């Protein structure tokens, strides 16, 4: 992630790059019971990621990137 951001900054200033942090899946959290970790289902993660992509595309105005 940091390398991509560095390359974007130094070599490709016109390219957009970002990072979306998503929580563990519920089945991953059950394997780490000693910690209280947040989790979301895969379906909920997908809905959130699609919503984030749509916002980025709407803001950029390039509908050809992703169409939902």
mmCIF file with all atom_site columns, N, CA and C in Angstrom:
data_model
loop_
_atom_site.group_PDB
_atom_site.id
_atom_site.type_symbol
_atom_site.label_atom_id
_atom_site.label_alt_id
_atom_site.label_comp_id
_atom_site.label_asym_id
_atom_site.label_entity_id
_atom_site.label_seq_id
_atom_site.pdbx_PDB_ins_code
_atom_site.Cartn_x
_atom_site.Cartn_y
_atom_site.Cartn_z
_atom_site.occupancy
_atom_site.B_iso_or_equiv
_atom_site.pdbx_formal_charge
_atom_site.auth_seq_id
_atom_site.auth_comp_id
_atom_site.auth_asym_id
_atom_site.auth_atom_id
_atom_site.pdbx_PDB_model_num
ATOM 1   N N  . UNK A 1 1  ? 0.819   -1.175  0.000   1.00 0.00 ? 1  UNK A N  1
ATOM 2   C CA . UNK A 1 1  ? 0.000   0.000   0.000   1.00 0.00 ? 1  UNK A CA 1
ATOM 3   C C  . UNK A 1 1  ? 0.875   1.255   0.000   1.00 0.00 ? 1  UNK A C  1
ATOM 4   N N  . UNK A 1 2  ? 1.851   1.306   0.881   1.00 0.00 ? 2  UNK A N  1
ATOM 5   C CA . UNK A 1 2  ? 2.705   2.490   0.953   1.00 0.00 ? 2  UNK A CA 1
ATOM 6   C C  . UNK A 1 2  ? 3.537   2.655   -0.315  1.00 0.00 ? 2  UNK A C  1
ATOM 7   N N  . UNK A 1 3  ? 3.967   1.556   -0.896  1.00 0.00 ? 3  UNK A N  1
ATOM 8   C CA . UNK A 1 3  ? 4.743   1.620   -2.135  1.00 0.00 ? 3  UNK A CA 1
ATOM 9   C C  . UNK A 1 3  ? 3.892   2.180   -3.275  1.00 0.00 ? 3  UNK A C  1
ATOM 10  N N  . UNK A 1 4  ? 2.648   1.749   -3.352  1.00 0.00 ? 4  UNK A N  1
ATOM 11  C CA . UNK A 1 4  ? 1.745   2.261   -4.391  1.00 0.00 ? 4  UNK A CA 1
ATOM 12  C C  . UNK A 1 4  ? 1.536   3.758   -4.206  1.00 0.00 ? 4  UNK A C  1
ATOM 13  N N  . UNK A 1 5  ? 1.317   4.191   -2.976  1.00 0.00 ? 5  UNK A N  1
ATOM 14  C CA . UNK A 1 5  ? 1.124   5.621   -2.736  1.00 0.00 ? 5  UNK A CA 1
ATOM 15  C C  . UNK A 1 5  ? 2.393   6.416   -3.059  1.00 0.00 ? 5  UNK A C  1
ATOM 16  N N  . UNK A 1 6  ? 3.544   5.860   -2.752  1.00 0.00 ? 6  UNK A N  1
ATOM 17  C CA . UNK A 1 6  ? 4.809   6.522   -3.076  1.00 0.00 ? 6  UNK A CA 1
ATOM 18  C C  . UNK A 1 6  ? 4.968   6.647   -4.591  1.00 0.00 ? 6  UNK A C  1
ATOM 19  N N  . UNK A 1 7  ? 4.717   5.540   -5.307  1.00 0.00 ? 7  UNK A N  1
ATOM 20  C CA . UNK A 1 7  ? 4.849   5.568   -6.770  1.00 0.00 ? 7  UNK A CA 1
ATOM 21  C C  . UNK A 1 7  ? 3.854   6.542   -7.390  1.00 0.00 ? 7  UNK A C  1
ATOM 22  N N  . UNK A 1 8  ? 2.647   6.569   -6.851  1.00 0.00 ? 8  UNK A N  1
ATOM 23  C CA . UNK A 1 8  ? 1.647   7.498   -7.363  1.00 0.00 ? 8  UNK A CA 1
ATOM 24  C C  . UNK A 1 8  ? 2.123   8.928   -7.166  1.00 0.00 ? 8  UNK A C  1
ATOM 25  N N  . UNK A 1 9  ? 2.695   9.209   -6.020  1.00 0.00 ? 9  UNK A N  1
ATOM 26  C CA . UNK A 1 9  ? 3.164   10.554  -5.714  1.00 0.00 ? 9  UNK A CA 1
ATOM 27  C C  . UNK A 1 9  ? 4.360   10.955  -6.570  1.00 0.00 ? 9  UNK A C  1
ATOM 28  N N  . UNK A 1 10 ? 5.314   10.049  -6.742  1.00 0.00 ? 10 UNK A N  1
ATOM 29  C CA . UNK A 1 10 ? 6.571   10.391  -7.405  1.00 0.00 ? 10 UNK A CA 1
ATOM 30  C C  . UNK A 1 10 ? 6.577   10.153  -8.912  1.00 0.00 ? 10 UNK A C  1
ATOM 31  N N  . UNK A 1 11 ? 5.917   9.078   -9.365  1.00 0.00 ? 11 UNK A N  1
ATOM 32  C CA . UNK A 1 11 ? 6.024   8.699   -10.772 1.00 0.00 ? 11 UNK A CA 1
ATOM 33  C C  . UNK A 1 11 ? 4.735   8.872   -11.575 1.00 0.00 ? 11 UNK A C  1
ATOM 34  N N  . UNK A 1 12 ? 3.606   8.776   -10.913 1.00 0.00 ? 12 UNK A N  1
ATOM 35  C CA . UNK A 1 12 ? 2.319   8.821   -11.610 1.00 0.00 ? 12 UNK A CA 1
ATOM 36  C C  . UNK A 1 12 ? 1.368   9.787   -10.904 1.00 0.00 ? 12 UNK A C  1
ATOM 37  N N  . UNK A 1 13 ? 1.667   11.081  -10.911 1.00 0.00 ? 13 UNK A N  1
ATOM 38  C CA . UNK A 1 13 ? 0.863   12.029  -10.133 1.00 0.00 ? 13 UNK A CA 1
ATOM 39  C C  . UNK A 1 13 ? -0.584  12.169  -10.608 1.00 0.00 ? 13 UNK A C  1
ATOM 40  N N  . UNK A 1 14 ? -0.891  11.749  -11.808 1.00 0.00 ? 14 UNK A N  1
ATOM 41  C CA . UNK A 1 14 ? -2.260  11.869  -12.313 1.00 0.00 ? 14 UNK A CA 1
ATOM 42  C C  . UNK A 1 14 ? -3.119  10.647  -12.033 1.00 0.00 ? 14 UNK A C  1
ATOM 43  N N  . UNK A 1 15 ? -2.538  9.624   -11.428 1.00 0.00 ? 15 UNK A N  1
ATOM 44  C CA . UNK A 1 15 ? -3.280  8.408   -11.107 1.00 0.00 ? 15 UNK A CA 1
ATOM 45  C C  . UNK A 1 15 ? -3.794  8.504   -9.676  1.00 0.00 ? 15 UNK A C  1
ATOM 46  N N  . UNK A 1 16 ? -5.026  8.068   -9.489  1.00 0.00 ? 16 UNK A N  1
ATOM 47  C CA . UNK A 1 16 ? -5.596  8.056   -8.141  1.00 0.00 ? 16 UNK A CA 1
ATOM 48  C C  . UNK A 1 16 ? -5.368  6.696   -7.508  1.00 0.00 ? 16 UNK A C  1
ATOM 49  N N  . UNK A 1 17 ? -5.087  6.699   -6.229  1.00 0.00 ? 17 UNK A N  1
ATOM 50  C CA . UNK A 1 17 ? -4.882  5.453   -5.489  1.00 0.00 ? 17 UNK A CA 1
ATOM 51  C C  . UNK A 1 17 ? -5.408  5.651   -4.079  1.00 0.00 ? 17 UNK A C  1
ATOM 52  N N  . UNK A 1 18 ? -5.826  4.577   -3.475  1.00 0.00 ? 18 UNK A N  1
ATOM 53  C CA . UNK A 1 18 ? -6.352  4.662   -2.122  1.00 0.00 ? 18 UNK A CA 1
ATOM 54  C C  . UNK A 1 18 ? -6.308  3.315   -1.433  1.00 0.00 ? 18 UNK A C  1
ATOM 55  N N  . UNK A 1 19 ? -6.878  3.294   -0.247  1.00 0.00 ? 19 UNK A N  1
ATOM 56  C CA . UNK A 1 19 ? -6.885  2.084   0.563   1.00 0.00 ? 19 UNK A CA 1
ATOM 57  C C  . UNK A 1 19 ? -8.199  2.032   1.322   1.00 0.00 ? 19 UNK A C  1
ATOM 58  N N  . UNK A 1 20 ? -8.832  0.888   1.305   1.00 0.00 ? 20 UNK A N  1
ATOM 59  C CA . UNK A 1 20 ? -10.048 0.678   2.091   1.00 0.00 ? 20 UNK A CA 1
ATOM 60  C C  . UNK A 1 20 ? -9.758  -0.431  3.092   1.00 0.00 ? 20 UNK A C  1
ATOM 61  N N  . UNK A 1 21 ? -9.836  -0.096  4.362   1.00 0.00 ? 21 UNK A N  1
ATOM 62  C CA . UNK A 1 21 ? -9.627  -1.098  5.408   1.00 0.00 ? 21 UNK A CA 1
ATOM 63  C C  . UNK A 1 21 ? -10.966 -1.754  5.715   1.00 0.00 ? 21 UNK A C  1
ATOM 64  N N  . UNK A 1 22 ? -11.006 -3.061  5.672   1.00 0.00 ? 22 UNK A N  1
ATOM 65  C CA . UNK A 1 22 ? -12.233 -3.773  6.027   1.00 0.00 ? 22 UNK A CA 1
ATOM 66  C C  . UNK A 1 22 ? -11.959 -4.664  7.234   1.00 0.00 ? 22 UNK A C  1
ATOM 67  N N  . UNK A 1 23 ? -12.961 -4.833  8.087   1.00 0.00 ? 23 UNK A N  1
ATOM 68  C CA . UNK A 1 23 ? -12.756 -5.649  9.286   1.00 0.00 ? 23 UNK A CA 1
ATOM 69  C C  . UNK A 1 23 ? -12.710 -7.138  8.965   1.00 0.00 ? 23 UNK A C  1
ATOM 70  N N  . UNK A 1 24 ? -12.370 -7.908  9.984   1.00 0.00 ? 24 UNK A N  1
ATOM 71  C CA . UNK A 1 24 ? -12.369 -9.362  9.857   1.00 0.00 ? 24 UNK A CA 1
ATOM 72  C C  . UNK A 1 24 ? -13.766 -9.878  9.531   1.00 0.00 ? 24 UNK A C  1
ATOM 73  N N  . UNK A 1 25 ? -13.815 -11.064 8.957   1.00 0.00 ? 25 UNK A N  1
ATOM 74  C CA . UNK A 1 25 ? -15.072 -11.795 8.817   1.00 0.00 ? 25 UNK A CA 1
ATOM 75  C C  . UNK A 1 25 ? -15.416 -12.408 10.174  1.00 0.00 ? 25 UNK A C  1
ATOM 76  N N  . UNK A 1 26 ? -16.695 -12.639 10.461  1.00 0.00 ? 26 UNK A N  1
ATOM 77  C CA . UNK A 1 26 ? -17.059 -13.227 11.757  1.00 0.00 ? 26 UNK A CA 1
ATOM 78  C C  . UNK A 1 26 ? -16.332 -14.536 12.055  1.00 0.00 ? 26 UNK A C  1
ATOM 79  N N  . UNK A 1 27 ? -16.145 -15.385 11.058  1.00 0.00 ? 27 UNK A N  1
ATOM 80  C CA . UNK A 1 27 ? -15.456 -16.655 11.303  1.00 0.00 ? 27 UNK A CA 1
ATOM 81  C C  . UNK A 1 27 ? -13.980 -16.462 11.646  1.00 0.00 ? 27 UNK A C  1
ATOM 82  N N  . UNK A 1 28 ? -13.397 -15.356 11.238  1.00 0.00 ? 28 UNK A N  1
ATOM 83  C CA . UNK A 1 28 ? -12.015 -15.071 11.612  1.00 0.00 ? 28 UNK A CA 1
ATOM 84  C C  . UNK A 1 28 ? -11.920 -14.611 13.069  1.00 0.00 ? 28 UNK A C  1
ATOM 85  N N  . UNK A 1 29 ? -12.923 -13.880 13.511  1.00 0.00 ? 29 UNK A N  1
ATOM 86  C CA . UNK A 1 29 ? -12.928 -13.376 14.886  1.00 0.00 ? 29 UNK A CA 1
ATOM 87  C C  . UNK A 1 29 ? -13.101 -14.513 15.884  1.00 0.00 ? 29 UNK A C  1
ATOM 88  N N  . UNK A 1 30 ? -13.895 -15.511 15.544  1.00 0.00 ? 30 UNK A N  1
ATOM 89  C CA . UNK A 1 30 ? -14.124 -16.614 16.485  1.00 0.00 ? 30 UNK A CA 1
ATOM 90  C C  . UNK A 1 30 ? -12.838 -17.388 16.752  1.00 0.00 ? 30 UNK A C  1
ATOM 91  N N  . UNK A 1 31 ? -11.889 -17.303 15.855  1.00 0.00 ? 31 UNK A N  1
ATOM 92  C CA . UNK A 1 31 ? -10.600 -17.964 16.055  1.00 0.00 ? 31 UNK A CA 1
ATOM 93  C C  . UNK A 1 31 ? -9.681  -17.152 16.965  1.00 0.00 ? 31 UNK A C  1
ATOM 94  N N  . UNK A 1 32 ? -10.079 -15.945 17.277  1.00 0.00 ? 32 UNK A N  1
ATOM 95  C CA . UNK A 1 32 ? -9.268  -15.048 18.121  1.00 0.00 ? 32 UNK A CA 1
ATOM 96  C C  . UNK A 1 32 ? -10.115 -14.559 19.301  1.00 0.00 ? 32 UNK A C  1
ATOM 97  N N  . UNK A 1 33 ? -10.663 -15.463 20.041  1.00 0.00 ? 33 UNK A N  1
ATOM 98  C CA . UNK A 1 33 ? -11.613 -15.116 21.104  1.00 0.00 ? 33 UNK A CA 1
ATOM 99  C C  . UNK A 1 33 ? -10.996 -14.284 22.222  1.00 0.00 ? 33 UNK A C  1
ATOM 100 N N  . UNK A 1 34 ? -9.699  -14.363 22.398  1.00 0.00 ? 34 UNK A N  1
ATOM 101 C CA . UNK A 1 34 ? -9.075  -13.606 23.485  1.00 0.00 ? 34 UNK A CA 1
ATOM 102 C C  . UNK A 1 34 ? -9.076  -12.106 23.198  1.00 0.00 ? 34 UNK A C  1
ATOM 103 N N  . UNK A 1 35 ? -9.316  -11.734 21.943  1.00 0.00 ? 35 UNK A N  1
ATOM 104 C CA . UNK A 1 35 ? -9.380  -10.328 21.558  1.00 0.00 ? 35 UNK A CA 1
ATOM 105 C C  . UNK A 1 35 ? -10.829 -9.975  21.245  1.00 0.00 ? 35 UNK A C  1
ATOM 106 N N  . UNK A 1 36 ? -11.188 -8.738  21.468  1.00 0.00 ? 36 UNK A N  1
ATOM 107 C CA . UNK A 1 36 ? -12.518 -8.281  21.070  1.00 0.00 ? 36 UNK A CA 1
ATOM 108 C C  . UNK A 1 36 ? -12.358 -7.518  19.761  1.00 0.00 ? 36 UNK A C  1
ATOM 109 N N  . UNK A 1 37 ? -12.510 -8.225  18.659  1.00 0.00 ? 37 UNK A N  1
ATOM 110 C CA . UNK A 1 37 ? -12.281 -7.645  17.341  1.00 0.00 ? 37 UNK A CA 1
ATOM 111 C C  . UNK A 1 37 ? -13.598 -7.384  16.628  1.00 0.00 ? 37 UNK A C  1
ATOM 112 N N  . UNK A 1 38 ? -13.689 -6.264  15.915  1.00 0.00 ? 38 UNK A N  1
ATOM 113 C CA . UNK A 1 38 ? -14.890 -6.018  15.121  1.00 0.00 ? 38 UNK A CA 1
ATOM 114 C C  . UNK A 1 38 ? -14.925 -6.945  13.914  1.00 0.00 ? 38 UNK A C  1
ATOM 115 N N  . UNK A 1 39 ? -16.122 -7.209  13.434  1.00 0.00 ? 39 UNK A N  1
ATOM 116 C CA . UNK A 1 39 ? -16.253 -8.040  12.238  1.00 0.00 ? 39 UNK A CA 1
ATOM 117 C C  . UNK A 1 39 ? -17.502 -7.634  11.472  1.00 0.00 ? 39 UNK A C  1
ATOM 118 N N  . UNK A 1 40 ? -17.494 -7.942  10.187  1.00 0.00 ? 40 UNK A N  1
ATOM 119 C CA . UNK A 1 40 ? -18.656 -7.752  9.319   1.00 0.00 ? 40 UNK A CA 1
ATOM 120 C C  . UNK A 1 40 ? -18.757 -8.956  8.405   1.00 0.00 ? 40 UNK A C  1
ATOM 121 N N  . UNK A 1 41 ? -19.979 -9.270  8.020   1.00 0.00 ? 41 UNK A N  1
ATOM 122 C CA . UNK A 1 41 ? -20.161 -10.381 7.089   1.00 0.00 ? 41 UNK A CA 1
ATOM 123 C C  . UNK A 1 41 ? -19.608 -10.000 5.719   1.00 0.00 ? 41 UNK A C  1
ATOM 124 N N  . UNK A 1 42 ? -19.316 -10.991 4.920   1.00 0.00 ? 42 UNK A N  1
ATOM 125 C CA . UNK A 1 42 ? -18.814 -10.754 3.568   1.00 0.00 ? 42 UNK A CA 1
ATOM 126 C C  . UNK A 1 42 ? -19.828 -9.959  2.752   1.00 0.00 ? 42 UNK A C  1
ATOM 127 N N  . UNK A 1 43 ? -21.105 -10.269 2.935   1.00 0.00 ? 43 UNK A N  1
ATOM 128 C CA . UNK A 1 43 ? -22.159 -9.561  2.207   1.00 0.00 ? 43 UNK A CA 1
ATOM 129 C C  . UNK A 1 43 ? -22.184 -8.076  2.581   1.00 0.00 ? 43 UNK A C  1
ATOM 130 N N  . UNK A 1 44 ? -22.061 -7.782  3.869   1.00 0.00 ? 44 UNK A N  1
ATOM 131 C CA . UNK A 1 44 ? -22.049 -6.387  4.319   1.00 0.00 ? 44 UNK A CA 1
ATOM 132 C C  . UNK A 1 44 ? -20.793 -5.674  3.828   1.00 0.00 ? 44 UNK A C  1
ATOM 133 N N  . UNK A 1 45 ? -19.662 -6.356  3.873   1.00 0.00 ? 45 UNK A N  1
ATOM 134 C CA . UNK A 1 45 ? -18.426 -5.791  3.319   1.00 0.00 ? 45 UNK A CA 1
ATOM 135 C C  . UNK A 1 45 ? -18.609 -5.428  1.851   1.00 0.00 ? 45 UNK A C  1
ATOM 136 N N  . UNK A 1 46 ? -19.192 -6.345  1.083   1.00 0.00 ? 46 UNK A N  1
ATOM 137 C CA . UNK A 1 46 ? -19.378 -6.116  -0.355  1.00 0.00 ? 46 UNK A CA 1
ATOM 138 C C  . UNK A 1 46 ? -20.274 -4.909  -0.605  1.00 0.00 ? 46 UNK A C  1
ATOM 139 N N  . UNK A 1 47 ? -21.355 -4.788  0.156   1.00 0.00 ? 47 UNK A N  1
ATOM 140 C CA . UNK A 1 47 ? -22.256 -3.638  0.004   1.00 0.00 ? 47 UNK A CA 1
ATOM 141 C C  . UNK A 1 47 ? -21.497 -2.338  0.278   1.00 0.00 ? 47 UNK A C  1
ATOM 142 N N  . UNK A 1 48 ? -20.703 -2.321  1.332   1.00 0.00 ? 48 UNK A N  1
ATOM 143 C CA . UNK A 1 48 ? -19.935 -1.124  1.668   1.00 0.00 ? 48 UNK A CA 1
ATOM 144 C C  . UNK A 1 48 ? -18.881 -0.781  0.632   1.00 0.00 ? 48 UNK A C  1
ATOM 145 N N  . UNK A 1 49 ? -18.197 -1.786  0.124   1.00 0.00 ? 49 UNK A N  1
ATOM 146 C CA . UNK A 1 49 ? -17.162 -1.555  -0.889  1.00 0.00 ? 49 UNK A CA 1
ATOM 147 C C  . UNK A 1 49 ? -17.783 -1.037  -2.181  1.00 0.00 ? 49 UNK A C  1
ATOM 148 N N  . UNK A 1 50 ? -18.899 -1.629  -2.590  1.00 0.00 ? 50 UNK A N  1
ATOM 149 C CA . UNK A 1 50 ? -19.585 -1.162  -3.802  1.00 0.00 ? 50 UNK A CA 1
ATOM 150 C C  . UNK A 1 50 ? -20.065 0.273   -3.618  1.00 0.00 ? 50 UNK A C  1
ATOM 151 N N  . UNK A 1 51 ? -20.602 0.595   -2.447  1.00 0.00 ? 51 UNK A N  1
ATOM 152 C CA . UNK A 1 51 ? -21.045 1.966   -2.180  1.00 0.00 ? 51 UNK A CA 1
ATOM 153 C C  . UNK A 1 51 ? -19.866 2.936   -2.246  1.00 0.00 ? 51 UNK A C  1
ATOM 154 N N  . UNK A 1 52 ? -18.735 2.550   -1.663  1.00 0.00 ? 52 UNK A N  1
ATOM 155 C CA . UNK A 1 52 ? -17.549 3.411   -1.700  1.00 0.00 ? 52 UNK A CA 1
ATOM 156 C C  . UNK A 1 52 ? -17.065 3.623   -3.132  1.00 0.00 ? 52 UNK A C  1
ATOM 157 N N  . UNK A 1 53 ? -17.040 2.560   -3.923  1.00 0.00 ? 53 UNK A N  1
ATOM 158 C CA . UNK A 1 53 ? -16.624 2.689   -5.326  1.00 0.00 ? 53 UNK A CA 1
ATOM 159 C C  . UNK A 1 53 ? -17.572 3.594   -6.099  1.00 0.00 ? 53 UNK A C  1
ATOM 160 N N  . UNK A 1 54 ? -18.869 3.443   -5.869  1.00 0.00 ? 54 UNK A N  1
ATOM 161 C CA . UNK A 1 54 ? -19.836 4.298   -6.560  1.00 0.00 ? 54 UNK A CA 1
ATOM 162 C C  . UNK A 1 54 ? -19.655 5.765   -6.195  1.00 0.00 ? 54 UNK A C  1
ATOM 163 N N  . UNK A 1 55 ? -19.374 6.064   -4.937  1.00 0.00 ? 55 UNK A N  1
ATOM 164 C CA . UNK A 1 55 ? -19.132 7.451   -4.524  1.00 0.00 ? 55 UNK A CA 1
ATOM 165 C C  . UNK A 1 55 ? -17.889 7.995   -5.215  1.00 0.00 ? 55 UNK A C  1
ATOM 166 N N  . UNK A 1 56 ? -16.821 7.200   -5.252  1.00 0.00 ? 56 UNK A N  1
ATOM 167 C CA . UNK A 1 56 ? -15.595 7.654   -5.916  1.00 0.00 ? 56 UNK A CA 1
ATOM 168 C C  . UNK A 1 56 ? -15.832 7.904   -7.403  1.00 0.00 ? 56 UNK A C  1
ATOM 169 N N  . UNK A 1 57 ? -16.568 7.019   -8.044  1.00 0.00 ? 57 UNK A N  1
ATOM 170 C CA . UNK A 1 57 ? -16.839 7.166   -9.473  1.00 0.00 ? 57 UNK A CA 1
ATOM 171 C C  . UNK A 1 57 ? -17.736 8.366   -9.724  1.00 0.00 ? 57 UNK A C  1
ATOM 172 N N  . UNK A 1 58 ? -18.791 8.532   -8.913  1.00 0.00 ? 58 UNK A N  1
ATOM 173 C CA . UNK A 1 58 ? -19.677 9.687   -9.070  1.00 0.00 ? 58 UNK A CA 1
ATOM 174 C C  . UNK A 1 58 ? -18.909 10.988  -8.884  1.00 0.00 ? 58 UNK A C  1
ATOM 175 N N  . UNK A 1 59 ? -18.023 11.012  -7.923  1.00 0.00 ? 59 UNK A N  1
ATOM 176 C CA . UNK A 1 59 ? -17.244 12.220  -7.661  1.00 0.00 ? 59 UNK A CA 1
ATOM 177 C C  . UNK A 1 59 ? -16.285 12.518  -8.810  1.00 0.00 ? 59 UNK A C  1
ATOM 178 N N  . UNK A 1 60 ? -15.740 11.472  -9.401  1.00 0.00 ? 60 UNK A N  1
ATOM 179 C CA . UNK A 1 60 ? -14.799 11.638  -10.505 1.00 0.00 ? 60 UNK A CA 1
ATOM 180 C C  . UNK A 1 60 ? -15.521 11.887  -11.825 1.00 0.00 ? 60 UNK A C  1
ATOM 181 N N  . UNK A 1 61 ? -16.774 11.444  -11.928 1.00 0.00 ? 61 UNK A N  1
ATOM 182 C CA . UNK A 1 61 ? -17.558 11.661  -13.128 1.00 0.00 ? 61 UNK A CA 1
ATOM 183 C C  . UNK A 1 61 ? -17.256 10.714  -14.267 1.00 0.00 ? 61 UNK A C  1
ATOM 184 N N  . UNK A 1 62 ? -16.580 9.605   -14.009 1.00 0.00 ? 62 UNK A N  1
ATOM 185 C CA . UNK A 1 62 ? -16.235 8.646   -15.054 1.00 0.00 ? 62 UNK A CA 1
ATOM 186 C C  . UNK A 1 62 ? -17.028 7.369   -14.839 1.00 0.00 ? 62 UNK A C  1
ATOM 187 N N  . UNK A 1 63 ? -18.224 7.327   -15.349 1.00 0.00 ? 63 UNK A N  1
ATOM 188 C CA . UNK A 1 63 ? -19.126 6.198   -15.135 1.00 0.00 ? 63 UNK A CA 1
ATOM 189 C C  . UNK A 1 63 ? -18.653 4.913   -15.800 1.00 0.00 ? 63 UNK A C  1
ATOM 190 N N  . UNK A 1 64 ? -17.718 4.985   -16.732 1.00 0.00 ? 64 UNK A N  1
ATOM 191 C CA . UNK A 1 64 ? -17.282 3.786   -17.442 1.00 0.00 ? 64 UNK A CA 1
ATOM 192 C C  . UNK A 1 64 ? -16.416 2.869   -16.578 1.00 0.00 ? 64 UNK A C  1
ATOM 193 N N  . UNK A 1 65 ? -15.993 3.324   -15.408 1.00 0.00 ? 65 UNK A N  1
ATOM 194 C CA . UNK A 1 65 ? -15.131 2.512   -14.561 1.00 0.00 ? 65 UNK A CA 1
ATOM 195 C C  . UNK A 1 65 ? -15.875 1.387   -13.865 1.00 0.00 ? 65 UNK A C  1
ATOM 196 N N  . UNK A 1 66 ? -17.103 1.638   -13.474 1.00 0.00 ? 66 UNK A N  1
ATOM 197 C CA . UNK A 1 66 ? -17.845 0.695   -12.647 1.00 0.00 ? 66 UNK A CA 1
ATOM 198 C C  . UNK A 1 66 ? -19.313 1.062   -12.770 1.00 0.00 ? 66 UNK A C  1
ATOM 199 N N  . UNK A 1 67 ? -20.163 0.143   -13.074 1.00 0.00 ? 67 UNK A N  1
ATOM 200 C CA . UNK A 1 67 ? -21.564 0.483   -13.305 1.00 0.00 ? 67 UNK A CA 1
ATOM 201 C C  . UNK A 1 67 ? -22.477 -0.419  -12.490 1.00 0.00 ? 67 UNK A C  1
ATOM 202 N N  . UNK A 1 68 ? -22.964 0.085   -11.369 1.00 0.00 ? 68 UNK A N  1
ATOM 203 C CA . UNK A 1 68 ? -23.931 -0.633  -10.533 1.00 0.00 ? 68 UNK A CA 1
ATOM 204 C C  . UNK A 1 68 ? -25.128 0.221   -10.287 1.00 0.00 ? 68 UNK A C  1
#
